[in-house]
Each structure stands twice: as C-alpha cells, then as structure tokens.
GROMACS .gro file of C-alpha atoms in nm:
model
  286
    1MET     CA    1  11.541  13.689   8.759
    2HIS     CA    2  11.170  13.640   8.714
    3SER     CA    3  11.239  13.400   8.425
    4VAL     CA    4  11.506  13.214   8.623
    5PHE     CA    5  11.276  13.158   8.921
    6PHE     CA    6  10.987  13.061   8.694
    7ALA     CA    7  11.209  12.807   8.517
    8ALA     CA    8  11.314  12.657   8.851
    9ALA     CA    9  10.950  12.621   8.957
   10ALA     CA   10  10.850  12.481   8.617
   11ILE     CA   11  11.127  12.221   8.625
   12SER     CA   12  11.006  12.101   8.963
   13VAL     CA   13  10.651  12.065   8.831
   14VAL     CA   14  10.771  11.881   8.520
   15ILE     CA   15  10.977  11.641   8.729
   16GLY     CA   16  10.674  11.573   8.948
   17PHE     CA   17  10.453  11.500   8.650
   18GLY     CA   18  10.726  11.280   8.504
   19ILE     CA   19  10.740  11.069   8.821
   20VAL     CA   20  10.362  11.031   8.824
   21ALA     CA   21  10.358  10.939   8.454
   22ALA     CA   22  10.629  10.676   8.503
   23LEU     CA   23  10.449  10.525   8.799
   24GLY     CA   24  10.110  10.534   8.631
   25GLY     CA   25  10.226  10.389   8.299
   26ASN     CA   26  10.412  10.096   8.449
   27ALA     CA   27  10.139  10.034   8.706
   28LEU     CA   28   9.880  10.016   8.426
   29SER     CA   29  10.103   9.778   8.234
   30PHE     CA   30  10.130   9.563   8.546
   31LEU     CA   31   9.753   9.549   8.594
   32THR     CA   32   9.686   9.453   8.231
   33LYS     CA   33   9.936   9.164   8.236
   34ILE     CA   34   9.835   8.986   8.556
   35GLN     CA   35   9.525   8.812   8.677
   36LEU     CA   36   9.347   9.057   8.905
   37GLY     CA   37   9.280   8.772   9.145
   38SER     CA   38   9.650   8.767   9.232
   39LEU     CA   39   9.600   9.103   9.405
   40VAL     CA   40   9.400   8.916   9.669
   41SER     CA   41   9.600   8.612   9.775
   42GLU     CA   42   9.752   8.465  10.090
   43GLY     CA   43  10.035   8.713  10.106
   44TRP     CA   44  10.289   8.931   9.929
   45PHE     CA   45  10.521   8.701   9.733
   46PRO     CA   46  10.589   8.880   9.403
   47ARG     CA   47  10.844   8.626   9.280
   48ARG     CA   48  10.568   8.364   9.297
   49GLY     CA   49  10.311   8.585   9.127
   50GLN     CA   50  10.121   8.664   9.449
   51PHE     CA   51  10.062   9.038   9.487
   52ASP     CA   52   9.827   9.067   9.783
   53MET     CA   53   9.792   9.441   9.837
   54LEU     CA   54   9.612   9.401  10.169
   55THR     CA   55   9.928   9.248  10.316
   56VAL     CA   56  10.150   9.549  10.250
   57PHE     CA   57   9.872   9.802  10.315
   58ALA     CA   58   9.788   9.647  10.653
   59GLY     CA   59  10.156   9.637  10.744
   60SER     CA   60  10.200  10.005  10.661
   61MET     CA   61   9.892  10.103  10.859
   62MET     CA   62   9.997   9.898  11.164
   63VAL     CA   63  10.345  10.048  11.167
   64THR     CA   64  10.200  10.399  11.128
   65ALA     CA   65   9.943  10.347  11.404
   66ILE     CA   66  10.205  10.213  11.647
   67ALA     CA   67  10.448  10.490  11.557
   68MET     CA   68  10.192  10.765  11.617
   69THR     CA   69  10.085  10.601  11.944
   70VAL     CA   70  10.443  10.657  12.055
   71ALA     CA   71  10.517  10.988  11.883
   72ALA     CA   72  10.192  11.179  11.941
   73PRO     CA   73  10.180  11.183  12.324
   74LEU     CA   74  10.557  11.211  12.370
   75GLY     CA   75  10.600  11.471  12.097
   76LEU     CA   76  10.307  11.684  12.211
   77GLY     CA   77  10.413  11.647  12.573
   78ALA     CA   78  10.761  11.770  12.486
   79ALA     CA   79  10.610  12.057  12.286
   80ILE     CA   80  10.384  12.163  12.575
   81TYR     CA   81  10.671  12.157  12.823
   82LEU     CA   82  10.911  12.350  12.598
   83SER     CA   83  10.650  12.611  12.507
   84GLU     CA   84  10.465  12.663  12.836
   85TYR     CA   85  10.667  12.530  13.127
   86ALA     CA   86  11.037  12.553  13.043
   87GLY     CA   87  11.223  12.878  13.099
   88ARG     CA   88  11.406  13.053  12.819
   89ARG     CA   89  11.741  12.905  12.914
   90SER     CA   90  11.598  12.554  12.953
   91ARG     CA   91  11.416  12.586  12.620
   92ARG     CA   92  11.734  12.687  12.439
   93ARG     CA   93  11.913  12.384  12.583
   94LEU     CA   94  11.641  12.119  12.563
   95LYS     CA   95  11.496  12.186  12.218
   96PRO     CA   96  11.820  12.097  12.033
   97VAL     CA   97  11.843  11.782  12.246
   98VAL     CA   98  11.494  11.676  12.136
   99GLU     CA   99  11.566  11.759  11.774
  100ILE     CA  100  11.890  11.559  11.784
  101LEU     CA  101  11.680  11.243  11.759
  102ALA     CA  102  11.599  11.345  11.403
  103SER     CA  103  11.968  11.314  11.314
  104VAL     CA  104  11.983  10.948  11.416
  105PRO     CA  105  12.026  10.744  11.094
  106SER     CA  106  11.728  10.520  11.027
  107VAL     CA  107  11.954  10.218  10.980
  108VAL     CA  108  12.088  10.272  11.334
  109MET     CA  109  11.735  10.296  11.471
  110GLY     CA  110  11.641   9.981  11.279
  111PHE     CA  111  11.927   9.791  11.439
  112PHE     CA  112  11.830   9.934  11.779
  113ALA     CA  113  11.472   9.820  11.729
  114LEU     CA  114  11.590   9.472  11.631
  115GLN     CA  115  11.844   9.425  11.909
  116VAL     CA  116  11.697   9.627  12.198
  117ILE     CA  117  11.329   9.714  12.151
  118ASN     CA  118  11.219   9.372  12.030
  119PRO     CA  119  11.388   9.153  12.297
  120GLY     CA  120  11.371   9.413  12.574
  121PHE     CA  121  11.010   9.524  12.529
  122VAL     CA  122  10.813   9.332  12.266
  123GLN     CA  123  10.928   8.986  12.370
  124SER     CA  124  10.973   9.032  12.745
  125VAL     CA  125  10.670   9.255  12.809
  126LEU     CA  126  10.423   9.173  12.531
  127GLY     CA  127  10.516   8.805  12.502
  128ALA     CA  128  10.612   8.795  12.135
  129THR     CA  129  10.812   8.493  12.021
  130SER     CA  130  10.940   8.612  11.684
  131THR     CA  131  11.276   8.777  11.630
  132PHE     CA  132  11.115   9.020  11.386
  133THR     CA  133  10.792   9.201  11.471
  134VAL     CA  134  10.584   9.485  11.334
  135MET     CA  135  10.554   9.618  11.689
  136ALA     CA  136  10.929   9.670  11.727
  137ALA     CA  137  10.943   9.841  11.389
  138GLY     CA  138  10.653  10.068  11.480
  139VAL     CA  139  10.811  10.171  11.811
  140GLY     CA  140  11.140  10.246  11.633
  141VAL     CA  141  10.964  10.458  11.371
  142GLY     CA  142  10.773  10.634  11.649
  143ILE     CA  143  11.097  10.730  11.824
  144LEU     CA  144  11.228  10.881  11.501
  145THR     CA  145  10.900  11.071  11.456
  146ILE     CA  146  10.900  11.231  11.804
  147PRO     CA  147  11.131  11.525  11.719
  148LEU     CA  148  10.928  11.613  11.408
  149VAL     CA  149  10.600  11.626  11.600
  150ALA     CA  150  10.758  11.805  11.896
  151SER     CA  151  10.936  12.071  11.691
  152VAL     CA  152  10.643  12.166  11.467
  153ALA     CA  153  10.389  12.160  11.752
  154GLU     CA  154  10.618  12.363  11.980
  155ASP     CA  155  10.666  12.626  11.711
  156ALA     CA  156  10.288  12.650  11.669
  157MET     CA  157  10.228  12.687  12.043
  158HIS     CA  158  10.516  12.930  12.092
  159SER     CA  159  10.371  13.156  11.820
  160VAL     CA  160  10.043  13.205  12.012
  161PRO     CA  161  10.030  13.572  12.120
  162GLY     CA  162  10.133  13.630  12.479
  163ALA     CA  163   9.831  13.857  12.529
  164LEU     CA  164   9.604  13.551  12.530
  165ARG     CA  165   9.806  13.394  12.810
  166GLU     CA  166   9.816  13.718  13.009
  167ALA     CA  167   9.439  13.762  12.977
  168ALA     CA  168   9.379  13.410  13.107
  169TYR     CA  169   9.622  13.456  13.395
  170GLY     CA  170   9.454  13.788  13.471
  171ILE     CA  171   9.123  13.619  13.548
  172GLY     CA  172   9.291  13.368  13.778
  173ALA     CA  173   9.348  13.070  13.546
  174ARG     CA  174   9.620  12.821  13.638
  175ARG     CA  175   9.903  12.734  13.402
  176ARG     CA  176   9.750  12.397  13.314
  177THR     CA  177   9.419  12.562  13.233
  178VAL     CA  178   9.589  12.827  13.020
  179THR     CA  179   9.783  12.560  12.833
  180MET     CA  180   9.491  12.329  12.760
  181LYS     CA  181   9.206  12.580  12.729
  182VAL     CA  182   9.378  12.877  12.565
  183VAL     CA  183   9.712  12.793  12.402
  184PHE     CA  184   9.629  12.446  12.274
  185PRO     CA  185   9.305  12.550  12.094
  186ALA     CA  186   9.476  12.859  11.950
  187ALA     CA  187   9.755  12.644  11.805
  188VAL     CA  188   9.537  12.350  11.705
  189SER     CA  189   9.594  12.396  11.331
  190GLY     CA  190   9.971  12.383  11.373
  191ILE     CA  191   9.945  12.088  11.611
  192PHE     CA  192   9.730  11.899  11.365
  193ALA     CA  193   9.981  11.977  11.089
  194ALA     CA  194  10.255  11.833  11.310
  195LEU     CA  195  10.060  11.510  11.352
  196ILE     CA  196   9.997  11.485  10.977
  197LEU     CA  197  10.367  11.533  10.908
  198GLY     CA  198  10.438  11.260  11.160
  199ILE     CA  199  10.196  11.022  10.987
  200SER     CA  200  10.354  11.094  10.649
  201ARG     CA  201  10.698  11.033  10.800
  202ALA     CA  202  10.586  10.701  10.947
  203ILE     CA  203  10.424  10.579  10.626
  204GLY     CA  204  10.735  10.657  10.424
  205GLU     CA  205  10.991  10.503  10.661
  206THR     CA  206  11.180  10.214  10.504
  207MET     CA  207  11.502  10.108  10.673
  208VAL     CA  208  11.369  10.067  11.028
  209VAL     CA  209  11.087   9.844  10.905
  210ALA     CA  210  11.314   9.650  10.669
  211LEU     CA  211  11.547   9.558  10.956
  212ALA     CA  212  11.300   9.509  11.241
  213ALA     CA  213  10.979   9.378  11.080
  214GLY     CA  214  11.140   9.093  10.889
  215GLY     CA  215  10.941   9.107  10.566
  216THR     CA  216  11.239   9.109  10.331
  217GLY     CA  217  11.154   8.835  10.080
  218GLY     CA  218  10.778   8.833  10.128
  219SER     CA  219  10.517   8.803  10.396
  220LEU     CA  220  10.197   8.621  10.472
  221ARG     CA  221   9.893   8.834  10.539
  222SER     CA  222   9.878   8.910  10.909
  223PHE     CA  223   9.706   9.164  11.130
  224ASN     CA  224   9.906   9.069  11.439
  225PRO     CA  225  10.169   9.332  11.526
  226LEU     CA  226  10.362   9.072  11.728
  227GLN     CA  227  10.443   8.882  11.407
  228PRO     CA  228  10.669   8.970  11.113
  229GLY     CA  229  10.513   9.188  10.846
  230GLN     CA  230  10.564   9.378  10.524
  231THR     CA  231  10.496   9.740  10.435
  232MET     CA  232  10.467   9.918  10.102
  233THR     CA  233  10.806  10.083  10.134
  234THR     CA  234  10.994   9.770  10.239
  235ALA     CA  235  10.822   9.571   9.965
  236ILE     CA  236  10.982   9.807   9.714
  237SER     CA  237  11.325   9.816   9.878
  238SER     CA  238  11.356   9.443   9.941
  239LEU     CA  239  11.258   9.350   9.585
  240ALA     CA  240  11.464   9.609   9.397
  241ILE     CA  241  11.791   9.603   9.593
  242GLY     CA  242  12.093   9.512   9.382
  243SER     CA  243  11.941   9.514   9.036
  244ASP     CA  244  11.714   9.705   8.802
  245GLN     CA  245  11.532   9.382   8.728
  246VAL     CA  246  11.398   9.112   8.956
  247ARG     CA  247  11.415   8.738   8.915
  248GLY     CA  248  11.096   8.542   8.950
  249ALA     CA  249  10.754   8.616   8.807
  250ASP     CA  250  10.744   8.821   8.486
  251GLN     CA  251  10.563   9.112   8.648
  252ALA     CA  252  10.751   9.115   8.978
  253PHE     CA  253  10.948   9.425   8.884
  254ASN     CA  254  10.645   9.617   8.753
  255SER     CA  255  10.464   9.543   9.079
  256LEU     CA  256  10.702   9.792   9.240
  257TYR     CA  257  10.556  10.070   9.027
  258PHE     CA  258  10.205   9.969   9.130
  259ILE     CA  259  10.299   9.986   9.499
  260GLY     CA  260  10.475  10.317   9.443
  261LEU     CA  261  10.165  10.461   9.276
  262ASN     CA  262   9.946  10.348   9.566
  263LEU     CA  263  10.189  10.500   9.816
  264PHE     CA  264  10.190  10.826   9.620
  265VAL     CA  265   9.809  10.839   9.611
  266ILE     CA  266   9.782  10.770   9.985
  267THR     CA  267  10.026  11.046  10.079
  268LEU     CA  268   9.866  11.288   9.832
  269LEU     CA  269   9.517  11.230   9.970
  270LEU     CA  270   9.651  11.260  10.323
  271ASN     CA  271   9.815  11.595  10.248
  272VAL     CA  272   9.510  11.734  10.064
  273ALA     CA  273   9.272  11.629  10.342
  274SER     CA  274   9.501  11.770  10.610
  275GLU     CA  275   9.537  12.104  10.430
  276ARG     CA  276   9.161  12.143  10.407
  277LEU     CA  277   9.112  12.048  10.770
  278VAL     CA  278   9.386  12.286  10.885
  279ARG     CA  279   9.225  12.572  10.694
  280ARG     CA  280   8.888  12.491  10.850
  281LEU     CA  281   9.038  12.481  11.198
  282ARG     CA  282   9.208  12.816  11.140
  283ARG     CA  283   8.882  12.976  11.035
  284HIS     CA  284   8.702  12.823  11.332
  285HIS     CA  285   8.954  12.949  11.589
  286ARG     CA  286   9.025  13.285  11.426
   0.00000   0.00000   0.00000
C-alpha cells in the first residue's frame, strides 16, 4: 500500500511538472519568434500580431478587485453571523443555503450578469453605456465567490475554542466585542486563507467574464471598468475555442501558452505568499 500511495503522489507531481514544461517550452518559443515590442501595443489582438500583456493583466486585476469588493464583506459578514449570532438550528439551515450559490453554473451567472446586473445596476446606477462591461463581470464573479469565502471563514471562526468566548463574556464583554476583539483575531489565519482562496477563484474564472465583459475577439487597453475588457482566462478561451490551431498571426496559438504560464506564475506566487503570511499570523496569535 505504501508503494501504491507513493505512485499516486508521484504521478501527480509528474503531471504537474509536465504541464509546467509544456507551458514553459511553448512560451519560450513564442517569445523567440515575435518582436518583443508587440507585447506592448494598443491592445490584445493576437490574430493581428498584437500581444499587449498589460491589457489582459489589467482586465484580470480589475475583475478580481471588483469581485473581492463584493465577496469579502458579504462573505465575512455571512461567516460572522453563522458562527457568532445564529443559533444551532438556524446555522444548520442557513449554511447550506449560502453554499448553494457555489453550485450555480458559471455560464448561468455569466448570463445573469449580462442580462440583469449590467442593465439593472451598471447601466442604470453607474451610468455605463456599453452592453458588456468589466464591472458586471466582476460583480458576477464576486457573487460566485461569496460562498467560498463565507464557508472557509465560518469554519475558521467556528473552530475557535469556546473558552475564549466564555472568558470574554465573563468580564462583561458584549457579543460584538467578543466577535471582533476575540474570535476574529483568533481565526485571522483562516479568514485570510479564505480571502486568498477567493482571489484565486476570481482570477481563474472564465465563463462569467467571457459572457459579460465582451472581450471575445480582442480588446483595446482600458482601465475603465465601465467598458468592455479582456482577462487572461478569457483570452485563452476565446482564441482556442473550436480548434487546436488559430487562424491569423503565426504565433497567435503559442501566445496562449505564454498567457497560461503567466497565469500559473501569478497563482503560484499568490499561494506561496499567502502560505507564508498565514504561518506568520498563526505564530503571532498563538
């Protein structure tokens, strides 16, 4: 059994290295066959030989920032209520309801963002004029991220020993004080992990952004969330759908590997940094 489990773990590692090698090799081939100046152009139009990385990077960061602006307060608020304010019966009933949002297919949320969030909120409240906006995509991704943040943060807060709460109540602290001054700091490492997972989820979301942000064929560089935009994930999906090769510029297909490598590096650095910070927070609050 030891050999079987070791083989399973080794296969996973080999597959991981294989993915990185495939991405790195094709990305290097892409960089050696293009003019590096095409990486800084007016926008992301790979079929025309324009591979502006700032366009897709800025789009991904805007969507992630908007999504976490929605998911962080709502998810943490739901976690605080479920852990500290709801009774046992209410918690058993409400937590599955919150988590049910995670089962909503992303294509359904993308259509909801396009048909409801954009005209009902982005256009009517924020004054956007475009049918497709980064803002609508970010709000849709944020709604999908709420149950992930809420579930992980609630588990972290619920695991705080009850003796800490009882000691605080014993000296006359109110429930709000106990929640924010005792429970929240004690569970800060788990809460931070929940936020990091939410960020990773938002960066990797594809279908919602592909439907609601409007950057299917390409996109001009823009830092305005009320305009259409392109992200790293949708740049890959929109260019590769329907074929293993892409018409247009010679290196259009290999550009997908370059974006994939950048996306892998970003998520890897994010996970490594978050793990170190979580360990430091645990030592600080131990």
